[in-house]
Short mmCIF file of C-alpha atoms in Angstrom, two decimals:
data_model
loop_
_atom_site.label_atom_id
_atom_site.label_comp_id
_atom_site.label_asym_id
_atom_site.label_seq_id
_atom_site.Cartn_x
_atom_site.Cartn_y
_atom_site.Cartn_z
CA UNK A 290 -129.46 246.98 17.78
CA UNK A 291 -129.14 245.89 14.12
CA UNK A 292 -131.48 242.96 14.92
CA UNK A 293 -134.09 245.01 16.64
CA UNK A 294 -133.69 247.16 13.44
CA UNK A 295 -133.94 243.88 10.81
CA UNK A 296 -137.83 242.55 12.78
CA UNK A 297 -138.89 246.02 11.56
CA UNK A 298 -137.57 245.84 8.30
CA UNK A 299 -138.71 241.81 8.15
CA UNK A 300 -142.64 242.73 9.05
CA UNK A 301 -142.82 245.59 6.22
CA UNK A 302 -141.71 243.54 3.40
CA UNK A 303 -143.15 240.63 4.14
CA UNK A 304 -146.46 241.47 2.99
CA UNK A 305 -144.94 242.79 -0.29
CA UNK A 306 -142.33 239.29 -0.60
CA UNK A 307 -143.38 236.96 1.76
CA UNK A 308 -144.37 233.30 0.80
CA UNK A 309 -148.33 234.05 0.75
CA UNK A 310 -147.33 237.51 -1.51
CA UNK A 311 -145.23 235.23 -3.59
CA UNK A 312 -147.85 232.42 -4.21
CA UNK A 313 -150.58 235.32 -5.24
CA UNK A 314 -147.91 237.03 -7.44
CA UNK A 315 -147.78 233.47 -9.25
CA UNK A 316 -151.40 233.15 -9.74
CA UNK A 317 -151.45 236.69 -10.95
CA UNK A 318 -148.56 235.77 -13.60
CA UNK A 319 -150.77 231.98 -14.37
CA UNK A 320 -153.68 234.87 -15.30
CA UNK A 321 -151.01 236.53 -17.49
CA UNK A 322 -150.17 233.20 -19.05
CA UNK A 323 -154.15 232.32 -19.40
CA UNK A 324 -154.81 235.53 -21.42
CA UNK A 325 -151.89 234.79 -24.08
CA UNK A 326 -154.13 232.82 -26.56
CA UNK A 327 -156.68 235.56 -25.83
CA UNK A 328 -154.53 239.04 -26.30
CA UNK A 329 -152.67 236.88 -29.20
CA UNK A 330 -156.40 236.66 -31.11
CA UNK A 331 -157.42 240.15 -30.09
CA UNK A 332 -154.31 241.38 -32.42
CA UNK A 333 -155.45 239.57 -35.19
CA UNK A 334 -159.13 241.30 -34.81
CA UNK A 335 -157.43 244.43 -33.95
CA UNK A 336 -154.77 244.81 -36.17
CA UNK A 337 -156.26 245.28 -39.53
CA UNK A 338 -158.98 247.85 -37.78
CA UNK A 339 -155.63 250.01 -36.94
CA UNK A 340 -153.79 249.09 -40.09
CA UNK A 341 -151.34 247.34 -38.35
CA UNK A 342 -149.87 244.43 -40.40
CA UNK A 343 -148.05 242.31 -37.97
CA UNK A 344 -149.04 241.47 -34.21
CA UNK A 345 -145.79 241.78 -32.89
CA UNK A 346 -146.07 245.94 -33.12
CA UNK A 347 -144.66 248.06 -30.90
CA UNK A 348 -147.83 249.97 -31.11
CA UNK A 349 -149.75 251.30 -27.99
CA UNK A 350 -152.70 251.09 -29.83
CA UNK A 351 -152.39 247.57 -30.65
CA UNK A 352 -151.73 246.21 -27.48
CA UNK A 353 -153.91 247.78 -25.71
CA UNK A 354 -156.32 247.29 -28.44
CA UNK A 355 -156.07 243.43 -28.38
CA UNK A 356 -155.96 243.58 -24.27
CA UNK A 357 -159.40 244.75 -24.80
CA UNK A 358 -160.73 242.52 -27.58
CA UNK A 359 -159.34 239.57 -25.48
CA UNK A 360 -161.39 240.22 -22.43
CA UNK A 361 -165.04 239.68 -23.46
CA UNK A 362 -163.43 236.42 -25.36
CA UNK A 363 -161.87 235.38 -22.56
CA UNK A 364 -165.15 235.28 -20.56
CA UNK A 365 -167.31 233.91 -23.38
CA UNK A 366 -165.18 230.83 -22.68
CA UNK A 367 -165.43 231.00 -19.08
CA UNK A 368 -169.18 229.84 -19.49
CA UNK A 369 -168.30 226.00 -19.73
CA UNK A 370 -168.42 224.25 -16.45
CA UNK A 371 -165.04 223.34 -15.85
CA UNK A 372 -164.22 226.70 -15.31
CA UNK A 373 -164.93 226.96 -12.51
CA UNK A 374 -163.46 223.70 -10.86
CA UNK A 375 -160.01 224.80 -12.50
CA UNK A 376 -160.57 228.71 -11.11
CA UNK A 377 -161.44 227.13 -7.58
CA UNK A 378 -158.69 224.49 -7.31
CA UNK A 379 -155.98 227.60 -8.35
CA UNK A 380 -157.32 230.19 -6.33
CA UNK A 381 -157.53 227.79 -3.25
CA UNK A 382 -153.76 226.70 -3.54
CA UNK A 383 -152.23 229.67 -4.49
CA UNK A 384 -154.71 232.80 -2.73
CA UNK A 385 -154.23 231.46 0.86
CA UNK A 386 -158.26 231.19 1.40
CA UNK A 387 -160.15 229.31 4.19
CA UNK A 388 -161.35 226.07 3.58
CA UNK A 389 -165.14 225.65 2.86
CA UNK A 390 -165.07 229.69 1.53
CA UNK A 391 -164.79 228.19 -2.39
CA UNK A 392 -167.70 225.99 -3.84
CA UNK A 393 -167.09 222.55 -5.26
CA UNK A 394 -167.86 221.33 -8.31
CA UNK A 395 -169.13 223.02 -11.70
CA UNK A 396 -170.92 225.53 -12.50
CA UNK A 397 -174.38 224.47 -12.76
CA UNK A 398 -176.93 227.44 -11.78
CA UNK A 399 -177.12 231.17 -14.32
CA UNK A 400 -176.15 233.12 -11.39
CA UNK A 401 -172.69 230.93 -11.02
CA UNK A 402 -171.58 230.74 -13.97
CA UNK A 403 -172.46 234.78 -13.84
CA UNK A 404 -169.49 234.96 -11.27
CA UNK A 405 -167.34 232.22 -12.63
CA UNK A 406 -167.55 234.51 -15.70
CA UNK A 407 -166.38 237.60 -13.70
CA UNK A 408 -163.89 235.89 -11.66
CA UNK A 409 -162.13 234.51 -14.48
CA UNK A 410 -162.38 238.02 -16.47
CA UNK A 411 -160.79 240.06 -13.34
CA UNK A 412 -158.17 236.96 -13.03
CA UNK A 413 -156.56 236.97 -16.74
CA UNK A 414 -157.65 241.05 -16.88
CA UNK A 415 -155.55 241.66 -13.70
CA UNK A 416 -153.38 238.73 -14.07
CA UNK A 417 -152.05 239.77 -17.49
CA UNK A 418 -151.09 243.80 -16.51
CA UNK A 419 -148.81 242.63 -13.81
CA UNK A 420 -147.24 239.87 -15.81
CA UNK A 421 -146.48 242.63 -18.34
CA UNK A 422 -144.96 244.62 -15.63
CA UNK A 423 -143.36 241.94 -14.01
CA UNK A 424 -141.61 241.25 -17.78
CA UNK A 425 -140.89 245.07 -18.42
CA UNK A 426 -140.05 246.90 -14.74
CA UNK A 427 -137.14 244.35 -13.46
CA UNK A 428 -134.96 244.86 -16.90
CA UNK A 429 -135.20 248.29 -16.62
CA UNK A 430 -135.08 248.57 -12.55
CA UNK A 431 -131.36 247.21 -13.50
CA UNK A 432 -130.29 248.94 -16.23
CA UNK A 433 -131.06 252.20 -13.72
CA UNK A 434 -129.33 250.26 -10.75
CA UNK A 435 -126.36 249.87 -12.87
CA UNK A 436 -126.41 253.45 -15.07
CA UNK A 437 -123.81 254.96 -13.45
CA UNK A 438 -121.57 252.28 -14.27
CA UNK A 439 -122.06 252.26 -17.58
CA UNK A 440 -121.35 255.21 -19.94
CA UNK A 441 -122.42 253.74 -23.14
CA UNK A 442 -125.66 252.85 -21.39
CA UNK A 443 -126.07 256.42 -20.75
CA UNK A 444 -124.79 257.43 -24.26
CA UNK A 445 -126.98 255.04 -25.96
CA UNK A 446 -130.03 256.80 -27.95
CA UNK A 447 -132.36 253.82 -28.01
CA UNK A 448 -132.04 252.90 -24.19
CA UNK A 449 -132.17 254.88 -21.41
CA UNK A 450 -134.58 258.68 -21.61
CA UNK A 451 -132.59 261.50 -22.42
CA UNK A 452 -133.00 262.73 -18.54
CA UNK A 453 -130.52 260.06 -17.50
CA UNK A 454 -127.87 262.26 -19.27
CA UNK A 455 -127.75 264.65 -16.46
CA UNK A 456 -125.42 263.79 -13.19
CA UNK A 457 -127.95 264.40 -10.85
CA UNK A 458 -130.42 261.93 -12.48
CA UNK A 459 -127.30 259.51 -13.26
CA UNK A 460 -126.70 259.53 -9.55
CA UNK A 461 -130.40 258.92 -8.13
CA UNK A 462 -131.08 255.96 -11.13
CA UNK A 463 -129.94 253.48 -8.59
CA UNK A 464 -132.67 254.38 -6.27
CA UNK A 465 -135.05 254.78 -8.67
CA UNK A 466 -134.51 250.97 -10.14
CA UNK A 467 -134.87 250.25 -6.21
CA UNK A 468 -138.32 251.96 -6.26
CA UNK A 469 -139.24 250.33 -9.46
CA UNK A 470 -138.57 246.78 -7.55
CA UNK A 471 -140.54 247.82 -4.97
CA UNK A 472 -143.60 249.63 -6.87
CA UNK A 473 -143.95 246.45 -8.39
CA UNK A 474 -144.26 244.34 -5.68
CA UNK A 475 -146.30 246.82 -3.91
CA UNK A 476 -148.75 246.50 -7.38
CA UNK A 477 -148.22 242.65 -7.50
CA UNK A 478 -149.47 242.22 -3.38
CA UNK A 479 -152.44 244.67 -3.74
CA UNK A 480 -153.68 242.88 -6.81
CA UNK A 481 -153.33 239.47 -5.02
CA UNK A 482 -154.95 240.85 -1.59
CA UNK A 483 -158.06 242.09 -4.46
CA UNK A 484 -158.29 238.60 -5.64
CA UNK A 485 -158.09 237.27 -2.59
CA UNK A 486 -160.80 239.30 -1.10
CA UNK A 487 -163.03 238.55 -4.21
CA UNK A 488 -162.72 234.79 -4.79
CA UNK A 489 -165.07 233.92 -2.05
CA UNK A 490 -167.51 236.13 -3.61
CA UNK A 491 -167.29 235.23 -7.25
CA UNK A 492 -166.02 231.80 -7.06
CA UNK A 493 -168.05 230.79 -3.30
CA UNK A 494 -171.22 228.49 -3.33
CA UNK A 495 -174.38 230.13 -4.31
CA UNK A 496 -177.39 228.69 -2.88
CA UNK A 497 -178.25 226.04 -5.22
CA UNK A 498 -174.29 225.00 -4.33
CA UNK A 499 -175.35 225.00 -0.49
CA UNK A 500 -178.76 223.45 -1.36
CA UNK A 501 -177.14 220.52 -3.28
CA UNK A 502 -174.37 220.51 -0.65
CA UNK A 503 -177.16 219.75 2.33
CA UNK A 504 -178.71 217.38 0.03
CA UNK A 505 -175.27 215.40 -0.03
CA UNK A 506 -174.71 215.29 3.89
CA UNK A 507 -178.86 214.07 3.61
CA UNK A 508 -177.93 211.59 1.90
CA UNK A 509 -174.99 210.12 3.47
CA UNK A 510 -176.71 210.26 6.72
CA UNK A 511 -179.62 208.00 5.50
CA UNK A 512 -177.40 205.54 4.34
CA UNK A 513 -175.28 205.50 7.10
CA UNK A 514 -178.73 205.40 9.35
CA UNK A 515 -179.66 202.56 7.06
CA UNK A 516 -176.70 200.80 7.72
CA UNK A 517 -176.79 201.18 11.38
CA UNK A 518 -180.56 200.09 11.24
CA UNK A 519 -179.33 196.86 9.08
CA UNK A 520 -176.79 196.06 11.70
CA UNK A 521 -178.81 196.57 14.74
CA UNK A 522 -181.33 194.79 13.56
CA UNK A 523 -179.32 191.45 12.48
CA UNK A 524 -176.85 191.66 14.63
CA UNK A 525 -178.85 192.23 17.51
CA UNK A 526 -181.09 189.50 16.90
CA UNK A 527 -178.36 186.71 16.60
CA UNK A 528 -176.45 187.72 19.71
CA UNK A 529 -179.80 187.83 22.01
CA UNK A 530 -181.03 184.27 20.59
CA UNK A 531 -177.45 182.92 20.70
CA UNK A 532 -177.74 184.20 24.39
CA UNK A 533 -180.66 182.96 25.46
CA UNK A 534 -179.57 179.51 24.05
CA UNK A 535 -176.48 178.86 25.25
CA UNK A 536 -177.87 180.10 28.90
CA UNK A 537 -180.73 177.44 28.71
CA UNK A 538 -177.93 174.85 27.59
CA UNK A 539 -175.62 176.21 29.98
CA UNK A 540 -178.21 175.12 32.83
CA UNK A 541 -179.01 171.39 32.18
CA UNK A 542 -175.48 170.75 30.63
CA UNK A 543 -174.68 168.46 33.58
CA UNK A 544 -177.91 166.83 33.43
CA UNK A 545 -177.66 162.67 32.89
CA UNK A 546 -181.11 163.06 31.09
CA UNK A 547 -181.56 161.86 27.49
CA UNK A 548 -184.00 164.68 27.06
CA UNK A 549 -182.26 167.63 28.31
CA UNK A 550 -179.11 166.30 26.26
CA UNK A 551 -180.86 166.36 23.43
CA UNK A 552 -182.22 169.43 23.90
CA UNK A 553 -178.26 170.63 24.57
CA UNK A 554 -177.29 169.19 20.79
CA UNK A 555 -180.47 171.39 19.48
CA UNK A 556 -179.27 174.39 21.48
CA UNK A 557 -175.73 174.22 20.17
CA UNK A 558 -177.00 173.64 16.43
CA UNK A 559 -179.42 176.77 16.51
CA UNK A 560 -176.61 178.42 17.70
CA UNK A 561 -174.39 177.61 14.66
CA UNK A 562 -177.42 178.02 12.42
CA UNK A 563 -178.07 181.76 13.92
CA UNK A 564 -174.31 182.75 13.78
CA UNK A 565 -173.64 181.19 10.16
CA UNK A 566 -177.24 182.76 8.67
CA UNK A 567 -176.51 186.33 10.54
CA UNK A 568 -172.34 186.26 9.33
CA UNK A 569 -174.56 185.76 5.71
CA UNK A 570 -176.42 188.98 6.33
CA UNK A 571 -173.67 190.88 7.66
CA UNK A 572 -171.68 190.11 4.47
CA UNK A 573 -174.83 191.58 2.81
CA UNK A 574 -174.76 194.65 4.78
CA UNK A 575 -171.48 195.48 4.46
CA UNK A 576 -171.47 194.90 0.90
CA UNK A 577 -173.57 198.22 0.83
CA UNK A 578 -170.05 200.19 1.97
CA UNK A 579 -168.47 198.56 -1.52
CA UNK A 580 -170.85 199.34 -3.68
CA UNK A 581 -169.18 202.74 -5.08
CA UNK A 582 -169.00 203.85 -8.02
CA UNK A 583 -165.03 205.18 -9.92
CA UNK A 584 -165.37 208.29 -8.45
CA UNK A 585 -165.56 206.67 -4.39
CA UNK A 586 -169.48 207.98 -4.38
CA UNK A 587 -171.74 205.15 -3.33
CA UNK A 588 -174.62 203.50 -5.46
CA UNK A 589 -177.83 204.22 -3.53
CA UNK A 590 -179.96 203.11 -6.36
CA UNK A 591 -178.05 199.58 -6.61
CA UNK A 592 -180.06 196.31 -6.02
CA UNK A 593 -181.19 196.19 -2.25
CA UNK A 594 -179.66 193.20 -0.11
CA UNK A 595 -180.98 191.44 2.67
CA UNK A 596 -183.50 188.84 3.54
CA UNK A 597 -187.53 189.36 3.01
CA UNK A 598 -190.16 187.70 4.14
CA UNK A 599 -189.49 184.36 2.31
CA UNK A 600 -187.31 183.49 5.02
CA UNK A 601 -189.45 183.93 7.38
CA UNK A 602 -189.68 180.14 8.41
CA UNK A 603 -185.97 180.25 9.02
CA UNK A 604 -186.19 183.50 11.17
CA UNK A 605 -188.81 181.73 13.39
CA UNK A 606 -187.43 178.36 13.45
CA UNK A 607 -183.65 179.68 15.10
CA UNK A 608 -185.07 182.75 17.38
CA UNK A 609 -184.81 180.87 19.95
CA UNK A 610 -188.79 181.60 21.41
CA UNK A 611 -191.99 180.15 20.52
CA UNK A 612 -193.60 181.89 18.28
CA UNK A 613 -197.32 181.06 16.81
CA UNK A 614 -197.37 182.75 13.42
CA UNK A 615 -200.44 183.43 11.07
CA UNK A 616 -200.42 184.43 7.74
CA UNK A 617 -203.36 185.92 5.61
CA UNK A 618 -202.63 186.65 1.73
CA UNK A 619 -199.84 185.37 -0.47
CA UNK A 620 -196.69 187.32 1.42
CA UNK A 621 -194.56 186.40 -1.86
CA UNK A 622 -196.27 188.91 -3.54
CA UNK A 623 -194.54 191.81 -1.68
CA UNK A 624 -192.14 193.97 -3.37
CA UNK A 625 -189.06 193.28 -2.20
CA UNK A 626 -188.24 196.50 -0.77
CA UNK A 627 -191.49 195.99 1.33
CA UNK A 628 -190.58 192.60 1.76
CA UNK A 629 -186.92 193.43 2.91
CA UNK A 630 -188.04 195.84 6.03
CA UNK A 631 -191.14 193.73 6.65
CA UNK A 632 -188.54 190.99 7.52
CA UNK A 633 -186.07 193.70 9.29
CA UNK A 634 -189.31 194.60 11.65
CA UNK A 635 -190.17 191.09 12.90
CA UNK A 636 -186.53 190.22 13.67
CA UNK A 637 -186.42 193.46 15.78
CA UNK A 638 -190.11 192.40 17.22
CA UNK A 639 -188.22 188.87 18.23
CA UNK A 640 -185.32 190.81 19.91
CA UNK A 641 -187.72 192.79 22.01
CA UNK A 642 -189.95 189.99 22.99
CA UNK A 643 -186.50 187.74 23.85
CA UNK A 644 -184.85 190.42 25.88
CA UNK A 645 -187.58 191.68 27.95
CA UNK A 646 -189.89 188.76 27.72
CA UNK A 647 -187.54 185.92 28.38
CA UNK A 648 -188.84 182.56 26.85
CA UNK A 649 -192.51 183.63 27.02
CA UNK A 650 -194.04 182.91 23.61
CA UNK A 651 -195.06 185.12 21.19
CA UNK A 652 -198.05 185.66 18.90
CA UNK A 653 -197.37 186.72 15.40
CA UNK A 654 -200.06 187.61 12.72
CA UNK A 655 -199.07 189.15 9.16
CA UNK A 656 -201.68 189.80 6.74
CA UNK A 657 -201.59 191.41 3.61
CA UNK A 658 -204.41 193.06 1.71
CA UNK A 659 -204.83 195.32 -1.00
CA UNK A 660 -205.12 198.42 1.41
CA UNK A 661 -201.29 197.48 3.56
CA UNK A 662 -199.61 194.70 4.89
CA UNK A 663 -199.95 194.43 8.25
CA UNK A 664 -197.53 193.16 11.34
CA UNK A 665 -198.81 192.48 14.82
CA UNK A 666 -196.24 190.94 17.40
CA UNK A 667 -198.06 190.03 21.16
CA UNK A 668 -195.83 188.80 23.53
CA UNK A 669 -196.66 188.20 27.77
CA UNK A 670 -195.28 190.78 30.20
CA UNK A 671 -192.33 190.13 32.54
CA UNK A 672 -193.30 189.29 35.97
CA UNK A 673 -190.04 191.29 36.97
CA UNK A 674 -188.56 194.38 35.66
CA UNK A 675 -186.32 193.70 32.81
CA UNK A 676 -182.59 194.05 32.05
CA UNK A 677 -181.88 197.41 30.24
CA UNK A 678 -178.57 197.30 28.14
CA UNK A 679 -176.49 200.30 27.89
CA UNK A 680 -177.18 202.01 24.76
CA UNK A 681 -180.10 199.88 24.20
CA UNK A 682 -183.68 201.38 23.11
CA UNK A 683 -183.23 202.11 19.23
CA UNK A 684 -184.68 198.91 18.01
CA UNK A 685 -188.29 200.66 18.11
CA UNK A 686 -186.97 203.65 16.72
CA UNK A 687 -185.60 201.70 13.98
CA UNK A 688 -188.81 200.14 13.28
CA UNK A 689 -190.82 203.24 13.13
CA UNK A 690 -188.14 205.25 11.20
CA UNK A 691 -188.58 201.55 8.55
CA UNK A 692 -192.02 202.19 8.60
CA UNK A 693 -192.14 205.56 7.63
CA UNK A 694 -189.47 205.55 4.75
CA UNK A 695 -191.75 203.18 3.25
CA UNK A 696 -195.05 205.19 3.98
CA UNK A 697 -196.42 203.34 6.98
CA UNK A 698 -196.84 203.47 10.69
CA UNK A 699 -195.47 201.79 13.76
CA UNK A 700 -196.93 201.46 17.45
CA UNK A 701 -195.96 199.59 20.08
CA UNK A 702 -196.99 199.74 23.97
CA UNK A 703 -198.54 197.46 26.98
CA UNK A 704 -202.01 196.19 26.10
CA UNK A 705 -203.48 194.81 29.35
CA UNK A 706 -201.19 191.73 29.82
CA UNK A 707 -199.46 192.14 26.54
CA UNK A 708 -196.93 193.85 25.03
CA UNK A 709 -198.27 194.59 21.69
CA UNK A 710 -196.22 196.34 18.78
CA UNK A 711 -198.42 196.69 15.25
CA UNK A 712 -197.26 197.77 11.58
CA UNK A 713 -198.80 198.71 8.47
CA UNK A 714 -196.80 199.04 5.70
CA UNK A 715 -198.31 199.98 2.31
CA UNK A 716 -198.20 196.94 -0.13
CA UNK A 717 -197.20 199.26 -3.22
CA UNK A 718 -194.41 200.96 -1.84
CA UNK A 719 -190.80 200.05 -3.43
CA UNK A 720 -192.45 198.12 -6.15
CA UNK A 721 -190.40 200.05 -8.48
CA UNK A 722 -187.26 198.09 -7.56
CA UNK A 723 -188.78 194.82 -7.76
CA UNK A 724 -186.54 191.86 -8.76
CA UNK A 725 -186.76 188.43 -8.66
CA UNK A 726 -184.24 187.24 -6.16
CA UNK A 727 -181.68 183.91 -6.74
#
């Protein structure tokens, strides 16, 4: 019975002194604490008006006075952006609020500092009448708890009202302190459940916050997008020439001709040549995931990485297919930016052409003009249906998502006899990051 009596007791005053009720009476009493310098300032405006000469007055007028000369000063200073970050990060520890119901960050827009301004107001406003009756109700809930203990209490003029001088009152001032307790708790949980319920409306993110917000995740996702275009790309590559050579040296390996064993040693040497030059590029790539700055944001602006089409020769020479190349205009004239994804789209053209067209050669043709810089990649159909790897088919999405970052246009698709894929990339583009490269 008495513990079927004590869950009662247990859910009515836990909203009133329960851990989440004790956390918002703290940030009530932190308001209190915040409006100090304030209310102290507001005495010296109001005093003299009153004719008060010191600030620690038991006047009425005074303190309420200065309460409200401290207000407006109090939210004058709420109008520098760190007020809100500070309002946000106490409010979300201490109010019990939902993640992702407080915005980040400071105050930027009119319309949030507007609220920072109010929030901050109604916190030290709020925050400092229940400190002051969290200093003045508990001394005097236990002088009445303990009244009719204490005859001098009751005799003394400059304590207790003169109602407590009558035994009836005497005997009830022990309930009353209780009541006091209670009244103030019941005060100090309605005011934290008001805070509560406002902080996602004053302190929340305003739509420039949510704006600026989706602009972020934008962000992130192109780089990461980037990234996985980088390593696709390079990676890819490498592994499907390093295949098709070590199959092709795999076959004649046994062979007692001079010829094919030569052609074994050149195998095995494009093969080191492919892994060490794509380890290089992978270095490159991931050095985009350390380039942050001393707040852990990245630098998207910093200096872009990654071969261009100077290496060109290199590419060819270790893709392991034959590839007839043309060139019309001076390529090493190409931003580097342009240069970078120009160089990105004919390893992914070489990756196509080895893994659906075998060892079949392949026609390339870049010319630049003053108009774009063009990229055309022919390359013989399979006689038989090609191998499709799992989770393959985003190399031509990553060329045509390359192109159009930069302005351009992709196609590729069967010509007659040919698999065909054709770029054209504007010259100009990215010419703002130029550099000249080691």
């Amino acid at each position: 019975m008495t513990a079927a009596l004590r869950r009662p007791a247990a859910s009515l005053l836990r909203p009133l002194a329960g851990g989440r009720a004790r956390l918002r009476w703290t940030h009530l009493i932190l308001g209190g604490a915040l409006l100090m310098p304030y209310w102290l300032l507001g005495t010296v405006i109001v005093g003299p008006l009153i004719g008060t000469d010191t600030m620690f007055s038991g006047s009425l007028a005074l303190q309420f006075g200065a309460f409200a000369a401290a207000l407006p000063i109090a939210a004058t200073s709420a109008l520098f952006p760190v007020a809100r970050p500070l309002s946000v990060a106490a409010a979300r520890a201490m109010c019990g609020l939902p993640d992702g119901s407080l915005a980040d960050g400071p105050a930027r827009s009119r319309a949030a500092r507007v609220r920072t301004v109010g929030w901050f107001t109604l916190h030290v406003g709020v925050g400092g009448i229940i400190s002051g009756m969290s200093l003045a109700l508990p001394p005097f809930a236990v002088a009445l708890m303990v009244l009719p203990l204490s005859p001098a209490l009751r005799e003394n003029r400059l304590g207790m009202p003169r109602v407590f001088r009558h035994d009836l009152a005497v005997a009830l001032a022990p309930l009353g302190g209780i009541l006091s307790l209670v009244a103030l708790a019941a005060c100090a949980a309605a005011a934290g459940a008001l805070l509560a319920r406002v902080a996602p409306v004053l302190l929340g993110p305003t739509p420039s916050d949510r704006l600026a917000a989706a602009e972020r995740r934008a962000a992130d996702l192109a780089v990461r997008n980037r990234l996985a275009r980088e390593l696709h790309d390079s990676v890819g590559h490498a592994l499907s020439a390093v295949t098709l050579q070590a199959g092709a040296a795999r076959r004649i390996l046994d062979s007692d001709d001079p010829g094919d064993r030569e052609f074994v040693r050149e195998a095995l040497t494009a093969i080191e040549e492919t892994t060490r030059r794509t380890v290089g590029e992978l270095d490159s790539v991931l050095g985009l995931l350390r380039q942050t700055d001393e707040h852990g944001h990245e630098h998207r602006d910093g200096p872009p990485c990654g071969p261009t089409l100077d290496a060109l020769d290199t590419l060819l020479a270790h893709s392991g297919v034959r590839v007839a190349l043309t060139v019309e205009g001076d390529i090493a004239t190409v931003p580097e930016q342009v240069s970078r994804e120009a160089y990105r789209i004919v390893q992914e053209g070489l990756s196509n052409a080895l893994r659906h067209g075998g060892d079949a050669p392949v026609t390339l043709h870049v010319a630049l003009s003053t108009e774009k810089l063009g990229i055309t990649m022919e390359n013989p159909l399979p006689t038989t249906a090609p191998v499709v790897r799992p989770g393959g088919g985003r190399g031509l999405r990553g060329v045509a998502e390359r192109a159009t970052l930069l302005g351009g246009h992709a196609s590729a698709g069967q010509d007659g006899p040919l698999w065909r894929l054709s770029v054209a990339l504007p010259p100009a583009a990215g010419a703002h990051v130029r550099r000249d490269r080691p």
